[in-house]
Amino acid sequence: MGRNLFFFFLFFSIFHFSQKPIFVKARINAVNVYRTSAELRNSVNVNFPAGTSEIVITNISDEIVDKSIQINTNNKSLSILSAQYRDSYHSNYLEKNNPNKKRIKDSITTAENLIAKIGIERQTNEKTLELLDKNQALLVGSNTSSVAHLMQLTDYYKTKRNEISIAQLDITKKYNEAILKLENLKNRLKSSTESEETSSEGVIVLKVTSSIAGNVKMDVDYLAENVFWEPFYEVKGNRLSEPLDITFKAKVRQDTGLDWKSVKLSLINGRSSRNNDAPAMSPWFLNSHKKEERPIASYSRRKQDTVSKERNIEEVVMIGYNGFKINENQLNVSFDVDIPYDILSNDEDHFIQLKQIKVPADYKYYTVPKQGAHVYLMADIKDFSKYNLIPGAANIIFENMYIGETRINPDQIDDKLSITLGDDKRISVRKEIINDKASEKLFSSYQEKTYTYDLIIRNNKKETITIDIKDQIPLSKDESVKIELIQSDNADFDKEKGFLTWNAKISPSETKKIRVSYKVRYPKDFSISNLH
């Protein structure tokens, strides 16, 4: 009796744990798109029996990050024992569910084996022909004792070569037919797969247990790679008396292996090739040292340059717009797109227009003659934080002409945001050295150099312009090196940074000249490498 009871429970256990897997297809409902990845939010409905079951969730991206899988359900009677991603799922149950697919797969295997065998036979014949041709050449060049023997060998060569060549034609025909059949079978398999509306062979296998049978809805979320998005602006201006027309777009592309159809998108946190950025200046420190010392590059300058570059690439603030719901937490800010979108898995850019706004701006011109003979048209936007802008590339179009590309960077501490609208060729600028005002004096213990130059700006436009002109004089961290500003024509002088700034109004066809003169005094045994 006890033995019979043991076999009963053993049979029950085997039956209980070998139930047919439950296959369900995941549907992507929403996608949280990060800059280089995305969280795919799926849902499935499962009918499950009492006891332990294996649930196979299909339509899972091959780009999944395994550790990110999250399964959620409100059914308290169902416990999830494990969740594991597999790039494919092979099972007798699966093949029984689609016998036609199994037959096609078996035929593909047979066709591949046949092609391999034909390939071997064709290669063997090719080697035989090579050997025959090689021996024939040896026979022709050898001293054969008998003409009859030579004729016999020649006839054999002709007969055998003709036989193998004809066989090769037949083999090649069979090979091409087999290749064509294999391609047809693969196309049939693809059609069969598409008819089942499966887009990926990846699956998530769940082991679950429940005290009662029932139906449950599960949320299946995971992170997938090979997804990218970046902000993109189009800035249009017509006249200096009109506001800027700024269109904000998102450029999204993905190659997860799954097409996103009618999904709710949330763009989260997240990053030009003509360079149209107006130059920025850094303080200019002299490299001074005694003449017997070896010049050393200024660490301070290098460090400042590095900091400046690092600051330029910081892009960490997200935005929200009208037509989008803004969500903010301690880590990031996101905005949710109201309209469902289709984003195909083709690694091509998909543009989503998010917002178009008119922004009042103060227009002015800006030039740094030391860094080039360019005059840039700038648009200054006050209270820019209320427009929820984030760093991104921008195409500039002014007076219906494409100017180039610049960057919008609102991550700054200034009270206004400046956007470079382009280089205006109708305003000319140059720096002219005044040699007769330059001097170099040598005293008993020190030497003194004086530098004088003019900044010349001409307005060739038909209207008066307002322009900011920026220049600089050197600084020194060595107390024995003294710099004195002699003339600056009423510049706004930042002594700490050495910057000189002029704000001028220049009438049409007017030329404005600004003179700058400074003196550098340093010990006689010093040499300065970057003074110019």
XYZ file of C-alpha atoms in Angstrom:
532
model
C 0.000 0.000 0.000
C 2.759 2.383 1.007
C 4.668 1.550 -2.168
C 1.611 2.246 -4.347
C 1.065 5.565 -2.566
C 4.712 6.500 -3.234
C 4.344 5.818 -6.975
C 1.088 7.809 -7.034
C 2.748 10.895 -5.559
C 5.775 10.422 -7.853
C 3.492 10.259 -10.906
C 1.531 13.290 -9.669
C 4.708 15.261 -9.114
C 6.042 14.475 -12.599
C 2.694 15.439 -14.115
C 2.473 18.540 -11.960
C 5.910 19.894 -12.921
C 5.727 18.966 -16.594
C 2.702 21.027 -17.528
C 2.644 22.595 -20.952
C 4.405 25.996 -21.045
C 2.083 28.979 -21.340
C 3.001 31.227 -24.257
C 1.986 34.887 -24.209
C 3.065 37.785 -26.394
C 4.253 41.009 -24.794
C 2.768 44.237 -26.098
C 4.795 47.469 -25.828
C 2.540 50.140 -24.380
C 5.017 52.857 -23.407
C 8.711 53.646 -23.757
C 10.821 55.781 -21.477
C 13.585 56.962 -23.809
C 16.932 57.861 -22.274
C 19.825 59.336 -24.254
C 21.417 55.951 -25.075
C 18.855 53.372 -23.950
C 15.160 52.929 -23.299
C 12.865 51.277 -20.800
C 10.287 49.201 -22.690
C 7.067 48.925 -20.710
C 5.010 45.886 -21.746
C 1.869 44.141 -20.604
C 0.624 40.535 -20.927
C -2.540 38.689 -19.906
C -2.003 35.160 -18.623
C -4.434 32.336 -17.851
C -2.646 30.063 -15.434
C -3.582 26.826 -13.613
C -3.119 26.055 -9.963
C 0.337 24.864 -9.036
C 3.663 25.575 -10.670
C 3.780 26.815 -14.260
C 6.269 28.009 -16.834
C 5.232 31.172 -18.651
C 7.092 32.064 -21.852
C 6.762 35.747 -22.756
C 7.601 36.301 -26.424
C 8.281 39.489 -28.437
C 11.200 40.561 -26.234
C 14.020 42.735 -27.591
C 17.377 41.068 -28.286
C 19.005 44.245 -26.924
C 17.639 43.634 -23.440
C 19.731 44.309 -20.352
C 19.086 41.080 -18.448
C 19.431 42.506 -14.957
C 16.798 45.187 -15.606
C 13.819 42.816 -15.936
C 10.901 43.732 -13.671
C 7.685 41.728 -13.445
C 4.760 43.247 -11.547
C 1.283 41.954 -10.830
C -1.444 42.778 -8.330
C -2.559 39.155 -8.010
C -1.646 38.137 -4.451
C -2.176 34.427 -5.049
C 0.525 34.297 -7.744
C 4.187 34.138 -6.761
C 6.970 34.625 -9.282
C 9.784 32.196 -8.505
C 12.222 33.286 -11.245
C 12.491 35.402 -14.394
C 15.140 34.721 -17.031
C 15.810 36.065 -20.534
C 16.660 33.635 -23.344
C 17.590 34.590 -26.888
C 15.495 31.655 -28.163
C 13.167 29.010 -26.777
C 13.180 25.467 -28.151
C 10.504 23.125 -26.939
C 8.407 20.224 -28.202
C 5.373 22.173 -27.121
C 6.416 25.094 -29.271
C 6.909 22.921 -32.343
C 3.544 21.203 -31.800
C 1.865 24.591 -31.703
C 3.179 25.308 -35.183
C 3.781 22.031 -37.089
C 4.072 23.897 -40.414
C 6.941 25.936 -39.018
C 8.629 22.727 -37.813
C 8.288 21.141 -41.287
C 9.863 24.203 -42.905
C 12.746 24.148 -40.396
C 13.309 20.412 -41.076
C 13.326 21.098 -44.837
C 15.845 23.892 -44.349
C 18.140 21.511 -42.454
C 17.838 18.919 -45.248
C 18.549 21.545 -47.923
C 21.601 22.809 -46.041
C 22.978 19.245 -45.727
C 22.430 18.636 -49.467
C 24.224 21.882 -50.366
C 27.151 20.852 -48.159
C 27.408 17.425 -49.872
C 27.180 18.953 -53.376
C 29.851 21.451 -52.378
C 32.198 18.646 -51.342
C 31.581 16.748 -54.603
C 32.154 19.892 -56.683
C 35.376 20.680 -54.853
C 36.638 17.098 -55.329
C 36.050 17.296 -59.089
C 37.845 20.662 -59.269
C 40.915 19.173 -57.537
C 40.827 16.148 -59.887
C 40.783 18.413 -62.932
C 43.741 20.355 -61.538
C 45.649 17.086 -61.022
C 44.857 15.873 -64.569
C 45.987 19.174 -66.091
C 49.209 19.070 -64.086
C 49.998 15.466 -65.158
C 49.191 16.268 -68.806
C 51.806 19.009 -68.771
C 54.338 16.558 -67.323
C 53.512 13.979 -70.028
C 54.029 16.467 -72.858
C 57.415 17.466 -71.491
C 58.651 13.904 -70.810
C 60.595 11.438 -73.048
C 58.026 8.748 -73.698
C 59.562 5.477 -75.002
C 56.533 4.525 -77.030
C 54.337 6.672 -79.291
C 51.512 4.195 -78.724
C 51.850 4.588 -74.960
C 51.744 8.374 -75.272
C 48.571 8.188 -77.399
C 47.003 5.903 -74.838
C 47.695 8.361 -71.994
C 46.410 11.261 -74.081
C 43.136 9.487 -74.873
C 42.695 8.662 -71.178
C 43.262 12.315 -70.227
C 40.744 13.564 -72.808
C 38.107 10.998 -71.847
C 38.473 11.516 -68.093
C 38.564 15.290 -68.290
C 35.501 15.359 -70.543
C 33.663 13.043 -68.147
C 34.446 15.158 -65.055
C 33.656 18.464 -66.808
C 30.207 17.197 -67.873
C 29.609 15.957 -64.330
C 30.571 19.426 -62.999
C 27.883 21.024 -65.150
C 25.276 18.710 -63.650
C 26.598 19.281 -60.116
C 26.571 23.084 -60.557
C 22.969 22.911 -61.759
C 21.969 20.856 -58.691
C 23.887 23.256 -56.443
C 22.088 26.315 -57.835
C 18.724 24.557 -57.540
C 19.451 23.651 -53.917
C 20.474 27.254 -53.099
C 17.263 28.571 -54.661
C 15.197 26.032 -52.720
C 16.915 27.039 -49.471
C 16.161 30.725 -50.097
C 12.506 29.893 -50.786
C 12.285 27.873 -47.568
C 13.806 30.699 -45.550
C 11.339 33.166 -47.080
C 8.472 30.802 -46.196
C 9.766 30.577 -42.638
C 9.987 34.356 -42.451
C 6.425 34.699 -43.761
C 5.238 32.114 -41.261
C 6.923 34.002 -38.449
C 5.494 37.347 -39.575
C 2.006 35.851 -39.823
C 2.322 35.006 -36.153
C 3.156 38.692 -35.522
C 6.387 37.912 -33.757
C 9.211 40.419 -34.208
C 11.930 38.847 -32.100
C 12.980 35.368 -30.998
C 13.918 36.612 -27.529
C 11.752 35.435 -24.646
C 11.451 35.900 -20.899
C 10.794 32.613 -19.100
C 8.916 32.887 -15.799
C 8.527 30.165 -13.218
C 5.410 30.910 -11.164
C 3.272 29.157 -8.608
C -0.291 29.787 -7.502
C -2.694 28.184 -5.080
C -5.631 28.706 -7.455
C -6.168 28.997 -11.202
C -6.974 32.390 -12.675
C -6.248 35.198 -15.086
C -3.736 37.909 -14.349
C -2.360 40.991 -16.039
C 1.405 41.407 -15.727
C 3.548 44.448 -16.335
C 6.837 43.445 -17.948
C 9.438 46.206 -17.939
C 13.081 46.051 -18.997
C 15.896 48.225 -20.273
C 17.001 47.866 -23.914
C 20.113 49.251 -25.560
C 20.685 50.564 -29.105
C 18.301 53.465 -28.554
C 19.305 57.125 -28.888
C 17.657 60.517 -28.706
C 18.950 64.058 -28.769
C 17.390 67.519 -28.702
C 17.455 69.572 -31.883
C 16.469 73.185 -32.559
C 15.554 75.229 -35.591
C 15.989 78.963 -34.972
C 14.474 81.354 -37.498
C 14.765 85.149 -37.600
C 13.486 87.655 -40.128
C 14.156 91.159 -38.855
C 15.956 92.627 -35.876
C 12.636 94.116 -34.796
C 10.893 90.709 -34.590
C 11.150 87.872 -32.059
C 12.936 84.609 -32.812
C 10.892 81.651 -33.980
C 12.311 78.608 -32.135
C 11.156 75.086 -32.959
C 12.212 72.331 -30.592
C 12.436 68.786 -31.935
C 13.568 65.416 -30.671
C 15.631 63.154 -32.928
C 14.957 59.528 -31.951
C 16.360 56.336 -33.440
C 16.269 52.746 -32.281
C 17.375 49.298 -33.393
C 16.041 47.081 -30.632
C 14.602 44.509 -33.044
C 11.054 45.545 -32.174
C 8.937 48.190 -33.885
C 7.264 50.572 -31.462
C 3.680 50.948 -32.673
C 1.389 53.585 -31.137
C 3.409 53.814 -27.948
C 3.409 56.541 -25.367
C 6.841 58.169 -25.315
C 8.583 59.817 -22.396
C 11.865 61.559 -23.227
C 14.120 61.587 -20.212
C 17.138 63.720 -19.271
C 19.333 62.949 -21.181
C 23.041 65.407 -25.202
C 27.368 70.531 -34.934
C 29.343 70.449 -39.229
C 29.957 74.012 -39.582
C 31.036 75.661 -36.351
C 29.098 78.851 -35.918
C 29.831 79.546 -32.260
C 31.079 82.963 -31.270
C 34.505 82.740 -29.576
C 34.935 83.038 -25.826
C 38.054 84.406 -24.154
C 40.057 83.155 -21.187
C 42.441 85.224 -19.065
C 45.891 85.566 -20.703
C 48.709 84.849 -18.272
C 52.305 85.471 -19.266
C 54.767 82.595 -19.075
C 57.692 84.268 -17.313
C 60.910 82.617 -16.155
C 64.584 83.351 -15.720
C 66.553 82.968 -18.945
C 68.655 80.093 -17.614
C 65.490 78.189 -16.699
C 63.704 75.959 -19.162
C 60.273 77.356 -20.092
C 57.409 75.371 -18.678
C 53.922 75.526 -20.169
C 51.466 77.358 -17.982
C 49.616 74.797 -15.929
C 47.000 77.339 -14.949
C 46.131 78.064 -18.569
C 45.973 74.378 -19.455
C 43.795 73.712 -16.469
C 41.435 76.555 -17.369
C 41.185 75.305 -20.941
C 40.355 71.827 -19.670
C 37.712 73.160 -17.308
C 36.237 75.237 -20.115
C 36.020 72.193 -22.414
C 34.461 70.091 -19.710
C 31.906 72.778 -18.989
C 30.961 72.953 -22.655
C 29.948 69.302 -22.786
C 27.835 69.221 -19.652
C 24.294 68.523 -20.791
C 22.170 67.224 -18.008
C 18.912 69.178 -17.818
C 15.654 67.979 -19.373
C 12.667 70.061 -20.499
C 8.884 70.191 -20.574
C 6.565 71.853 -23.057
C 2.986 72.761 -23.749
C 1.289 69.563 -24.883
C 3.540 67.516 -22.617
C 3.271 66.563 -18.993
C 6.320 67.536 -16.974
C 7.564 65.104 -14.344
C 10.419 65.996 -12.054
C 12.224 64.059 -9.362
C 15.583 64.274 -7.641
C 17.438 62.561 -10.467
C 16.004 64.044 -13.635
C 13.179 65.821 -15.413
C 11.143 64.183 -18.160
C 8.294 65.143 -20.433
C 5.628 62.804 -21.726
C 4.428 62.997 -25.325
C 0.640 63.228 -25.472
C 0.259 61.650 -28.934
C 1.195 57.955 -29.439
C 4.089 57.491 -31.867
C 5.417 54.818 -34.219
C 9.211 54.412 -34.045
C 10.450 51.622 -36.321
C 13.463 49.482 -35.485
C 15.571 50.602 -38.453
C 18.266 52.752 -36.811
C 17.005 55.761 -38.780
C 16.277 59.192 -37.360
C 12.654 59.890 -36.488
C 11.854 63.557 -35.846
C 9.274 64.508 -33.279
C 8.246 68.167 -33.257
C 7.687 69.093 -29.659
C 7.155 72.819 -29.482
C 7.256 76.002 -31.514
C 7.539 79.314 -29.681
C 8.233 82.978 -30.397
C 10.926 84.355 -28.118
C 11.591 88.094 -27.690
C 15.278 88.878 -28.155
C 17.675 91.802 -27.995
C 19.904 91.788 -31.078
C 23.486 93.031 -31.168
C 26.763 92.347 -32.924
C 29.829 90.867 -31.252
C 33.469 90.593 -32.280
C 36.786 89.480 -30.799
C 39.382 90.826 -33.282
C 42.182 88.917 -31.562
C 40.535 85.629 -32.481
C 39.543 86.450 -36.057
C 38.072 89.086 -38.377
C 34.483 87.933 -37.775
C 31.485 89.895 -36.552
C 28.683 87.767 -35.171
C 25.023 88.655 -34.880
C 23.856 87.659 -31.409
C 20.380 87.313 -29.941
C 20.177 87.825 -26.182
C 17.200 86.177 -24.465
C 16.292 87.399 -21.001
C 14.517 85.190 -18.449
C 15.317 82.193 -20.651
C 14.621 79.692 -17.865
C 10.874 80.088 -18.370
C 11.182 78.552 -21.851
C 12.536 75.248 -20.459
C 15.357 74.950 -22.980
C 18.036 72.263 -22.802
C 21.461 72.035 -24.464
C 21.350 70.992 -28.083
C 22.422 71.678 -31.663
C 20.507 74.321 -33.622
C 20.126 75.116 -37.306
C 20.120 78.885 -37.832
C 18.004 80.448 -40.575
C 18.023 84.245 -40.848
C 16.230 86.291 -43.503
C 15.284 83.007 -45.247
C 18.946 81.993 -45.574
C 20.594 79.031 -43.909
C 23.433 80.473 -41.841
C 24.882 77.357 -40.270
C 24.785 75.400 -37.059
C 25.368 76.518 -33.496
C 24.525 75.281 -30.022
C 21.994 76.417 -27.480
C 23.352 76.002 -23.977
C 21.101 77.249 -21.151
C 23.242 75.570 -18.463
C 24.897 78.771 -17.361
C 24.885 81.284 -14.524
C 24.419 84.401 -16.671
C 21.092 86.204 -16.518
C 20.667 86.028 -20.307
C 21.081 83.385 -22.981
C 23.039 84.388 -26.085
C 22.421 82.585 -29.377
C 24.846 83.066 -32.255
C 22.868 83.798 -35.416
C 25.781 84.002 -37.832
C 28.787 85.868 -39.189
C 27.819 89.143 -40.901
C 30.257 89.808 -43.760
C 28.940 93.357 -44.209
C 30.762 94.464 -41.069
C 34.553 94.360 -41.324
C 37.042 94.314 -38.471
C 40.827 94.207 -38.229
C 43.626 94.662 -35.710
C 46.375 97.041 -36.800
C 49.718 97.254 -34.947
C 51.048 100.808 -34.469
C 54.799 100.260 -34.820
C 55.824 103.858 -34.178
C 54.132 103.702 -30.796
C 55.826 100.440 -29.800
C 58.955 100.581 -27.686
C 61.460 98.330 -25.950
C 63.602 99.815 -23.164
C 66.411 98.205 -21.206
C 67.318 99.463 -17.769
C 69.952 98.329 -15.268
C 67.796 95.729 -13.541
C 64.676 95.412 -15.665
C 63.345 95.758 -19.204
C 60.115 97.317 -20.459
C 58.054 96.706 -23.594
C 55.138 98.800 -24.853
C 52.539 97.447 -27.271
C 50.072 99.675 -29.162
C 47.451 98.706 -31.729
C 44.122 99.863 -33.172
C 40.915 97.855 -33.440
C 39.159 99.089 -36.603
C 35.477 98.297 -37.271
C 33.614 99.489 -40.371
C 29.845 99.266 -40.815
C 29.010 98.585 -44.481
C 25.326 98.036 -43.749
C 22.508 100.494 -44.457
C 21.459 100.755 -40.814
C 23.108 101.703 -37.567
C 24.433 98.775 -35.565
C 25.134 98.159 -31.895
C 28.257 96.106 -31.377
C 30.217 94.671 -28.460
C 33.977 94.614 -29.090
C 36.072 92.441 -26.819
C 39.845 92.341 -26.332
C 42.333 91.575 -23.578
C 45.693 92.429 -22.103
C 47.971 89.863 -20.436
C 48.058 89.014 -16.733
C 50.888 87.711 -14.580
C 51.055 85.609 -11.445
C 54.682 86.636 -10.857
C 54.917 89.757 -8.714
C 58.138 90.789 -10.477
C 56.278 91.062 -13.797
C 54.126 94.207 -13.977
C 51.481 94.963 -16.627
C 50.074 98.473 -17.004
C 47.141 99.475 -19.194
C 48.100 102.834 -20.750
C 45.210 103.509 -23.144
C 41.902 101.758 -23.716
C 39.562 104.422 -25.125
C 37.071 104.137 -22.265
C 36.833 100.363 -22.240
C 35.033 98.478 -19.503
C 38.121 96.890 -17.920
C 37.944 93.656 -15.918
C 41.235 93.802 -14.001
C 40.840 90.279 -12.655
C 40.571 88.652 -16.087
C 42.300 91.287 -18.225
C 39.244 91.684 -20.460
C 38.454 94.936 -22.310
C 34.911 95.501 -23.542
C 33.432 98.307 -25.617
C 29.775 98.796 -26.525
C 29.492 101.067 -29.559
C 26.913 102.333 -32.001
C 28.259 102.661 -35.549
C 26.347 104.484 -38.263
C 26.078 103.252 -41.874
C 29.433 103.574 -43.757
C 31.129 104.712 -40.530
C 34.543 103.434 -39.433
C 35.294 103.299 -35.723
C 38.848 103.104 -34.386
C 39.740 101.988 -30.858
C 43.306 102.283 -29.580
C 44.777 99.957 -26.991
C 48.201 100.380 -25.414
C 49.791 98.489 -22.557
C 53.229 98.171 -20.999
C 54.975 95.091 -19.598
C 57.866 95.514 -17.158
C 59.907 92.513 -15.996
C 63.385 91.679 -14.596
C 66.339 91.832 -16.970
C 67.153 88.139 -16.541
C 63.559 87.100 -17.349
C 62.247 85.837 -20.669
C 58.548 85.809 -21.609
C 57.536 83.275 -24.251
C 53.948 84.212 -25.062
C 54.001 88.000 -25.208
C 52.596 89.381 -28.447
